[in-house]
């Protein structure tokens, strides 16, 4: 009994250490690969807890191996956009200017019922009031209402010009995010022209985001 207690405490500490090292977020915010690793760690840790005859290292070593693997994967996803897309996918626009994209819903295998359920969770009951609805890589829907449907704020009071602006990431770590940029009308040529006017090379850009109205913000890379 005492041995089981000690083993459980040790494995609990190892799992907590693993989760902290990986910097995991809430379950609903995890990517698919992160959920898989988390589930595998919990299953591996359960075996030595339940079976005293199994060496505790049978659980500890695979857990630490998964931690290292996940950290390497995270590094590769950070440095290589193509690898990040392969593992995590890309955000998908399912509603644009009040129009539902049936092709996007088919690619996501998102049913009509699922779409309306996600909209209701955002307190939206009419898709026609939505300027953009985007399914993020973690499966959560982001919604931008049309300007006339957005809650009134002090900054908007009396200043509604009827224009809607969706901000998207258009350059990430020196690479153009073509799909996201095109949604807001930022072509690669326009991005390069804008950077040239600011005397900034594409490789020096850490983050550049802009909206459909032509406004943008640039954050340059900081030397490590």
Short mmCIF file of N, CA, C and O in Angstrom, two decimals, residues 107-207:
data_model
loop_
_atom_site.label_atom_id
_atom_site.label_comp_id
_atom_site.label_asym_id
_atom_site.label_seq_id
_atom_site.Cartn_x
_atom_site.Cartn_y
_atom_site.Cartn_z
N UNK A 107 -15.22 20.63 -46.52
CA UNK A 107 -13.83 20.27 -46.24
C UNK A 107 -13.60 20.03 -44.76
O UNK A 107 -12.75 19.22 -44.37
N UNK A 108 -14.36 20.73 -43.91
CA UNK A 108 -14.23 20.57 -42.47
C UNK A 108 -15.16 19.48 -41.92
O UNK A 108 -15.11 19.19 -40.72
N UNK A 109 -16.03 18.96 -42.80
CA UNK A 109 -17.08 18.02 -42.38
C UNK A 109 -17.91 18.63 -41.26
O UNK A 109 -18.23 17.99 -40.25
N UNK A 110 -18.25 19.90 -41.47
CA UNK A 110 -19.04 20.67 -40.50
C UNK A 110 -20.49 20.69 -40.97
O UNK A 110 -20.81 21.20 -42.04
N UNK A 111 -21.38 20.11 -40.16
CA UNK A 111 -22.79 20.07 -40.54
C UNK A 111 -23.46 21.41 -40.29
O UNK A 111 -22.93 22.27 -39.58
N UNK A 112 -24.63 21.59 -40.89
CA UNK A 112 -25.39 22.82 -40.68
C UNK A 112 -25.73 23.01 -39.21
O UNK A 112 -25.67 24.13 -38.69
N UNK A 113 -26.07 21.91 -38.56
CA UNK A 113 -26.40 21.98 -37.14
C UNK A 113 -25.20 22.42 -36.31
O UNK A 113 -25.33 23.25 -35.39
N UNK A 114 -24.03 21.88 -36.66
CA UNK A 114 -22.81 22.26 -35.94
C UNK A 114 -22.51 23.74 -36.14
O UNK A 114 -22.10 24.44 -35.20
N UNK A 115 -22.67 24.23 -37.37
CA UNK A 115 -22.40 25.64 -37.66
C UNK A 115 -23.29 26.55 -36.83
O UNK A 115 -22.81 27.50 -36.20
N UNK A 116 -24.59 26.26 -36.81
CA UNK A 116 -25.51 27.11 -36.06
C UNK A 116 -25.28 27.00 -34.56
O UNK A 116 -25.47 27.98 -33.82
N UNK A 117 -24.88 25.81 -34.11
CA UNK A 117 -24.56 25.66 -32.68
C UNK A 117 -23.38 26.53 -32.29
O UNK A 117 -23.41 27.21 -31.25
N UNK A 118 -22.32 26.53 -33.13
CA UNK A 118 -21.15 27.35 -32.85
C UNK A 118 -21.49 28.83 -32.89
O UNK A 118 -20.98 29.63 -32.08
N UNK A 119 -22.36 29.23 -33.81
CA UNK A 119 -22.78 30.63 -33.89
C UNK A 119 -23.56 31.04 -32.64
O UNK A 119 -23.36 32.13 -32.09
N UNK A 120 -24.44 30.14 -32.18
CA UNK A 120 -25.22 30.46 -30.98
C UNK A 120 -24.33 30.62 -29.76
O UNK A 120 -24.63 31.42 -28.87
N UNK A 121 -23.23 29.86 -29.71
CA UNK A 121 -22.30 30.00 -28.59
C UNK A 121 -21.66 31.39 -28.58
O UNK A 121 -21.17 31.85 -27.54
N UNK A 122 -21.66 32.04 -29.75
CA UNK A 122 -21.13 33.41 -29.86
C UNK A 122 -22.26 34.44 -29.80
O UNK A 122 -22.07 35.61 -30.14
N UNK A 123 -23.46 33.98 -29.37
CA UNK A 123 -24.64 34.84 -29.29
C UNK A 123 -25.04 35.40 -30.65
O UNK A 123 -25.52 36.54 -30.77
N UNK A 124 -24.84 34.60 -31.69
CA UNK A 124 -25.23 34.98 -33.05
C UNK A 124 -26.29 33.99 -33.52
O UNK A 124 -26.08 32.78 -33.50
N UNK A 125 -27.45 34.51 -33.95
CA UNK A 125 -28.55 33.64 -34.37
C UNK A 125 -28.90 33.81 -35.84
O UNK A 125 -29.72 33.06 -36.37
N UNK A 126 -28.28 34.77 -36.50
CA UNK A 126 -28.53 35.00 -37.92
C UNK A 126 -27.19 35.07 -38.65
O UNK A 126 -26.44 36.04 -38.47
N UNK A 127 -26.86 34.08 -39.47
CA UNK A 127 -25.59 34.11 -40.20
C UNK A 127 -25.44 35.34 -41.08
O UNK A 127 -24.33 35.76 -41.39
N UNK A 128 -26.55 35.91 -41.49
CA UNK A 128 -26.51 37.09 -42.34
C UNK A 128 -25.92 38.32 -41.66
O UNK A 128 -25.55 39.29 -42.33
N UNK A 129 -25.84 38.28 -40.32
CA UNK A 129 -25.27 39.42 -39.59
C UNK A 129 -23.76 39.29 -39.41
O UNK A 129 -23.13 40.16 -38.82
N UNK A 130 -23.21 38.18 -39.93
CA UNK A 130 -21.78 37.90 -39.72
C UNK A 130 -20.96 38.40 -40.91
O UNK A 130 -21.26 38.09 -42.07
N UNK A 131 -19.93 39.18 -40.64
CA UNK A 131 -19.00 39.61 -41.68
C UNK A 131 -18.02 38.48 -41.99
O UNK A 131 -17.81 38.12 -43.14
N UNK A 132 -17.43 37.91 -40.94
CA UNK A 132 -16.53 36.76 -41.10
C UNK A 132 -16.72 35.79 -39.94
O UNK A 132 -16.82 36.22 -38.78
N UNK A 133 -16.74 34.50 -40.26
CA UNK A 133 -16.69 33.44 -39.25
C UNK A 133 -15.56 32.50 -39.68
O UNK A 133 -15.56 32.01 -40.82
N UNK A 134 -14.61 32.29 -38.78
CA UNK A 134 -13.42 31.52 -39.12
C UNK A 134 -13.23 30.38 -38.12
O UNK A 134 -13.28 30.60 -36.90
N UNK A 135 -13.05 29.18 -38.63
CA UNK A 135 -12.73 28.04 -37.78
C UNK A 135 -11.22 28.01 -37.60
O UNK A 135 -10.47 27.82 -38.57
N UNK A 136 -10.76 28.22 -36.37
CA UNK A 136 -9.33 28.26 -36.09
C UNK A 136 -8.75 26.85 -36.07
O UNK A 136 -9.48 25.86 -36.08
N UNK A 137 -7.43 26.78 -36.02
CA UNK A 137 -6.77 25.47 -36.07
C UNK A 137 -7.07 24.60 -34.84
O UNK A 137 -6.88 23.39 -34.88
N UNK A 138 -7.52 25.23 -33.75
CA UNK A 138 -7.88 24.43 -32.57
C UNK A 138 -9.36 24.06 -32.55
O UNK A 138 -9.85 23.51 -31.57
N UNK A 139 -10.06 24.39 -33.66
CA UNK A 139 -11.47 24.02 -33.78
C UNK A 139 -12.45 25.04 -33.24
O UNK A 139 -13.66 24.87 -33.38
N UNK A 140 -11.96 26.11 -32.65
CA UNK A 140 -12.83 27.16 -32.09
C UNK A 140 -13.20 28.15 -33.19
O UNK A 140 -12.37 28.50 -34.02
N UNK A 141 -14.45 28.59 -33.20
CA UNK A 141 -14.90 29.55 -34.20
C UNK A 141 -14.72 30.99 -33.70
O UNK A 141 -15.09 31.32 -32.58
N UNK A 142 -14.13 31.81 -34.56
CA UNK A 142 -14.01 33.24 -34.29
C UNK A 142 -15.02 33.96 -35.19
O UNK A 142 -15.14 33.64 -36.37
N UNK A 143 -15.72 34.95 -34.62
CA UNK A 143 -16.78 35.63 -35.36
C UNK A 143 -16.59 37.14 -35.32
O UNK A 143 -16.36 37.71 -34.25
N UNK A 144 -16.67 37.76 -36.50
CA UNK A 144 -16.68 39.22 -36.61
C UNK A 144 -18.02 39.62 -37.19
O UNK A 144 -18.35 39.26 -38.32
N UNK A 145 -18.81 40.35 -36.40
CA UNK A 145 -20.12 40.80 -36.87
C UNK A 145 -19.98 41.99 -37.82
O UNK A 145 -18.98 42.71 -37.80
N UNK A 146 -20.99 42.17 -38.66
CA UNK A 146 -21.02 43.36 -39.50
C UNK A 146 -21.10 44.59 -38.60
O UNK A 146 -21.60 44.53 -37.48
N UNK A 147 -20.58 45.71 -39.10
CA UNK A 147 -20.47 46.91 -38.25
C UNK A 147 -21.81 47.33 -37.67
O UNK A 147 -21.89 47.78 -36.53
N UNK A 148 -22.88 47.19 -38.45
CA UNK A 148 -24.19 47.60 -37.95
C UNK A 148 -24.76 46.68 -36.91
O UNK A 148 -25.75 47.03 -36.24
N UNK A 149 -24.15 45.49 -36.74
CA UNK A 149 -24.63 44.50 -35.78
C UNK A 149 -23.77 44.43 -34.52
O UNK A 149 -24.12 43.74 -33.58
N UNK A 150 -22.65 45.15 -34.52
CA UNK A 150 -21.74 45.09 -33.38
C UNK A 150 -22.27 45.94 -32.23
O UNK A 150 -22.93 46.96 -32.45
N UNK A 151 -21.98 45.54 -30.97
CA UNK A 151 -22.42 46.32 -29.82
C UNK A 151 -21.87 47.73 -29.87
O UNK A 151 -20.74 47.96 -30.32
N UNK A 152 -22.66 48.67 -29.43
CA UNK A 152 -22.24 50.06 -29.44
C UNK A 152 -21.22 50.32 -28.34
O UNK A 152 -21.39 49.91 -27.20
N UNK A 153 -20.12 50.95 -28.70
CA UNK A 153 -19.10 51.34 -27.74
C UNK A 153 -18.90 52.84 -27.79
O UNK A 153 -19.39 53.53 -28.69
N UNK A 154 -18.19 53.37 -26.81
CA UNK A 154 -17.95 54.81 -26.76
C UNK A 154 -17.21 55.29 -28.02
O UNK A 154 -17.47 56.37 -28.53
N UNK A 155 -16.30 54.46 -28.51
CA UNK A 155 -15.52 54.87 -29.67
C UNK A 155 -16.34 54.84 -30.95
O UNK A 155 -16.02 55.53 -31.92
N UNK A 156 -17.43 54.03 -30.94
CA UNK A 156 -18.25 53.92 -32.13
C UNK A 156 -19.47 54.84 -32.11
O UNK A 156 -20.12 55.03 -33.13
N UNK A 157 -19.78 55.36 -30.96
CA UNK A 157 -21.00 56.16 -30.83
C UNK A 157 -20.99 57.34 -31.80
O UNK A 157 -20.13 58.20 -31.74
N UNK A 158 -21.92 57.30 -32.71
CA UNK A 158 -22.02 58.40 -33.66
C UNK A 158 -20.97 58.38 -34.74
O UNK A 158 -20.87 59.34 -35.52
N UNK A 159 -20.17 57.30 -34.82
CA UNK A 159 -19.08 57.27 -35.80
C UNK A 159 -19.14 56.04 -36.69
O UNK A 159 -18.13 55.64 -37.26
N UNK A 160 -20.28 55.41 -36.82
CA UNK A 160 -20.40 54.22 -37.64
C UNK A 160 -20.36 54.60 -39.11
O UNK A 160 -21.28 55.22 -39.62
N UNK A 161 -19.27 54.23 -39.81
CA UNK A 161 -19.15 54.57 -41.22
C UNK A 161 -19.58 53.43 -42.13
O UNK A 161 -19.45 53.50 -43.36
N UNK A 162 -20.11 52.36 -41.51
CA UNK A 162 -20.62 51.25 -42.30
C UNK A 162 -19.55 50.34 -42.85
O UNK A 162 -19.83 49.44 -43.64
N UNK A 163 -18.30 50.53 -42.48
CA UNK A 163 -17.20 49.71 -42.99
C UNK A 163 -16.77 48.68 -41.95
O UNK A 163 -16.70 48.98 -40.77
N UNK A 164 -16.50 47.48 -42.42
CA UNK A 164 -16.05 46.40 -41.55
C UNK A 164 -14.59 46.10 -41.84
O UNK A 164 -14.16 46.13 -42.99
N UNK A 165 -13.82 45.83 -40.82
CA UNK A 165 -12.40 45.55 -41.01
C UNK A 165 -12.03 44.26 -40.29
O UNK A 165 -12.20 44.17 -39.08
N UNK A 166 -11.55 43.30 -41.07
CA UNK A 166 -11.05 42.06 -40.51
C UNK A 166 -9.54 42.11 -40.53
O UNK A 166 -8.93 42.33 -41.57
N UNK A 167 -8.92 41.96 -39.37
CA UNK A 167 -7.46 41.94 -39.28
C UNK A 167 -6.96 40.51 -39.40
O UNK A 167 -7.49 39.60 -38.76
N UNK A 168 -5.96 40.32 -40.25
CA UNK A 168 -5.37 38.99 -40.40
C UNK A 168 -3.85 39.10 -40.36
O UNK A 168 -3.27 40.15 -40.63
N UNK A 169 -3.23 37.99 -40.01
CA UNK A 169 -1.77 37.90 -40.03
C UNK A 169 -1.34 37.75 -41.48
O UNK A 169 -1.74 36.79 -42.15
N UNK A 170 -0.52 38.67 -41.99
CA UNK A 170 -0.14 38.61 -43.40
C UNK A 170 1.33 38.27 -43.60
O UNK A 170 1.71 37.79 -44.67
N UNK A 171 2.17 38.49 -42.58
CA UNK A 171 3.55 38.04 -42.62
C UNK A 171 3.90 37.47 -41.25
O UNK A 171 3.63 38.11 -40.23
N UNK A 172 4.47 36.27 -41.24
CA UNK A 172 4.86 35.63 -39.99
C UNK A 172 6.29 35.16 -40.09
O UNK A 172 6.61 34.32 -40.94
N UNK A 173 7.15 35.74 -39.27
CA UNK A 173 8.55 35.32 -39.20
C UNK A 173 9.22 35.33 -40.58
O UNK A 173 9.91 34.40 -40.96
N UNK A 174 8.98 36.41 -41.31
CA UNK A 174 9.64 36.58 -42.60
C UNK A 174 8.99 35.87 -43.77
O UNK A 174 9.50 35.92 -44.89
N UNK A 175 7.85 35.21 -43.55
CA UNK A 175 7.17 34.51 -44.62
C UNK A 175 5.75 35.03 -44.77
O UNK A 175 5.04 35.25 -43.79
N UNK A 176 5.33 35.21 -46.03
CA UNK A 176 4.00 35.73 -46.32
C UNK A 176 2.95 34.65 -46.09
O UNK A 176 3.08 33.53 -46.59
N UNK A 177 1.93 34.97 -45.32
CA UNK A 177 0.80 34.07 -45.10
C UNK A 177 -0.22 34.34 -46.21
O UNK A 177 -1.16 35.13 -46.06
N UNK A 178 -0.05 33.68 -47.35
CA UNK A 178 -0.81 34.02 -48.55
C UNK A 178 -2.32 33.89 -48.38
O UNK A 178 -3.07 34.79 -48.77
N UNK A 179 -2.77 32.76 -47.83
CA UNK A 179 -4.21 32.54 -47.72
C UNK A 179 -4.87 33.59 -46.82
O UNK A 179 -5.89 34.18 -47.17
N UNK A 180 -4.27 33.82 -45.65
CA UNK A 180 -4.83 34.79 -44.71
C UNK A 180 -4.76 36.20 -45.28
O UNK A 180 -5.69 37.00 -45.12
N UNK A 181 -3.65 36.52 -45.96
CA UNK A 181 -3.49 37.86 -46.52
C UNK A 181 -4.50 38.15 -47.61
O UNK A 181 -5.07 39.25 -47.68
N UNK A 182 -4.77 37.16 -48.45
CA UNK A 182 -5.70 37.36 -49.56
C UNK A 182 -7.11 37.65 -49.09
O UNK A 182 -7.88 38.33 -49.78
N UNK A 183 -7.47 37.12 -47.90
CA UNK A 183 -8.81 37.36 -47.36
C UNK A 183 -9.06 38.85 -47.19
O UNK A 183 -10.17 39.35 -47.41
N UNK A 184 -8.03 39.59 -46.80
CA UNK A 184 -8.17 41.03 -46.57
C UNK A 184 -7.59 41.85 -47.72
O UNK A 184 -7.38 43.06 -47.58
N UNK A 185 -7.33 41.20 -48.85
CA UNK A 185 -6.90 41.94 -50.03
C UNK A 185 -5.42 42.28 -50.09
O UNK A 185 -5.00 43.09 -50.92
N UNK A 186 -4.62 41.65 -49.24
CA UNK A 186 -3.19 41.92 -49.24
C UNK A 186 -2.49 40.88 -50.13
O UNK A 186 -2.24 39.75 -49.70
N UNK A 187 -2.19 41.26 -51.37
CA UNK A 187 -1.48 40.37 -52.27
C UNK A 187 0.01 40.40 -51.93
O UNK A 187 0.50 41.35 -51.30
N UNK A 188 0.78 39.37 -52.33
CA UNK A 188 2.22 39.39 -52.09
C UNK A 188 2.89 40.64 -52.66
O UNK A 188 3.81 41.19 -52.04
N UNK A 189 2.41 41.09 -53.82
CA UNK A 189 2.98 42.29 -54.43
C UNK A 189 2.73 43.51 -53.56
O UNK A 189 3.61 44.36 -53.37
N UNK A 190 1.52 43.61 -53.02
CA UNK A 190 1.17 44.75 -52.17
C UNK A 190 1.99 44.74 -50.89
O UNK A 190 2.45 45.79 -50.41
N UNK A 191 2.20 43.55 -50.34
CA UNK A 191 2.99 43.43 -49.11
C UNK A 191 4.43 43.87 -49.36
O UNK A 191 5.00 44.65 -48.60
N UNK A 192 5.02 43.35 -50.44
CA UNK A 192 6.41 43.72 -50.75
C UNK A 192 6.54 45.21 -51.06
O UNK A 192 7.53 45.84 -50.67
N UNK A 193 5.56 45.75 -51.74
CA UNK A 193 5.58 47.19 -52.07
C UNK A 193 5.49 48.03 -50.79
O UNK A 193 6.20 49.04 -50.65
N UNK A 194 4.65 47.59 -49.85
CA UNK A 194 4.49 48.32 -48.58
C UNK A 194 5.78 48.26 -47.77
O UNK A 194 6.23 49.27 -47.22
N UNK A 195 6.40 47.08 -47.72
CA UNK A 195 7.65 46.94 -46.98
C UNK A 195 8.76 47.77 -47.61
O UNK A 195 9.58 48.39 -46.92
N UNK A 196 8.80 47.78 -48.95
CA UNK A 196 9.83 48.55 -49.64
C UNK A 196 9.70 50.04 -49.35
O UNK A 196 10.70 50.74 -49.17
N UNK A 197 8.45 50.52 -49.26
CA UNK A 197 8.24 51.94 -48.96
C UNK A 197 8.70 52.30 -47.55
O UNK A 197 9.00 53.46 -47.27
N UNK A 198 8.78 51.29 -46.68
CA UNK A 198 9.24 51.50 -45.31
C UNK A 198 10.71 51.11 -45.15
O UNK A 198 11.24 51.14 -44.03
N UNK A 199 11.34 50.72 -46.26
CA UNK A 199 12.75 50.29 -46.26
C UNK A 199 12.97 49.12 -45.30
O UNK A 199 13.95 49.07 -44.56
N UNK A 200 12.03 48.16 -45.32
CA UNK A 200 12.11 46.97 -44.48
C UNK A 200 12.11 45.74 -45.38
O UNK A 200 11.27 45.62 -46.27
N UNK A 201 13.05 44.86 -45.17
CA UNK A 201 13.08 43.63 -45.96
C UNK A 201 12.14 42.60 -45.35
O UNK A 201 11.87 42.62 -44.14
N UNK A 202 11.62 41.71 -46.19
CA UNK A 202 10.67 40.70 -45.74
C UNK A 202 11.27 39.83 -44.63
O UNK A 202 10.60 39.49 -43.66
N UNK A 203 12.54 39.50 -44.74
CA UNK A 203 13.19 38.66 -43.75
C UNK A 203 13.34 39.30 -42.39
O UNK A 203 13.59 38.62 -41.40
N UNK A 204 13.19 40.64 -42.31
CA UNK A 204 13.33 41.35 -41.04
C UNK A 204 12.00 41.48 -40.29
O UNK A 204 11.96 42.04 -39.19
N UNK A 205 10.91 40.99 -40.90
CA UNK A 205 9.58 41.15 -40.30
C UNK A 205 9.27 39.95 -39.40
O UNK A 205 9.31 38.81 -39.85
N UNK A 206 8.95 40.23 -38.15
CA UNK A 206 8.52 39.18 -37.22
C UNK A 206 7.02 38.96 -37.38
O UNK A 206 6.56 37.85 -37.58
N UNK A 207 6.25 40.05 -37.29
CA UNK A 207 4.80 39.99 -37.49
C UNK A 207 4.36 41.22 -38.27
O UNK A 207 4.79 42.34 -38.00
#
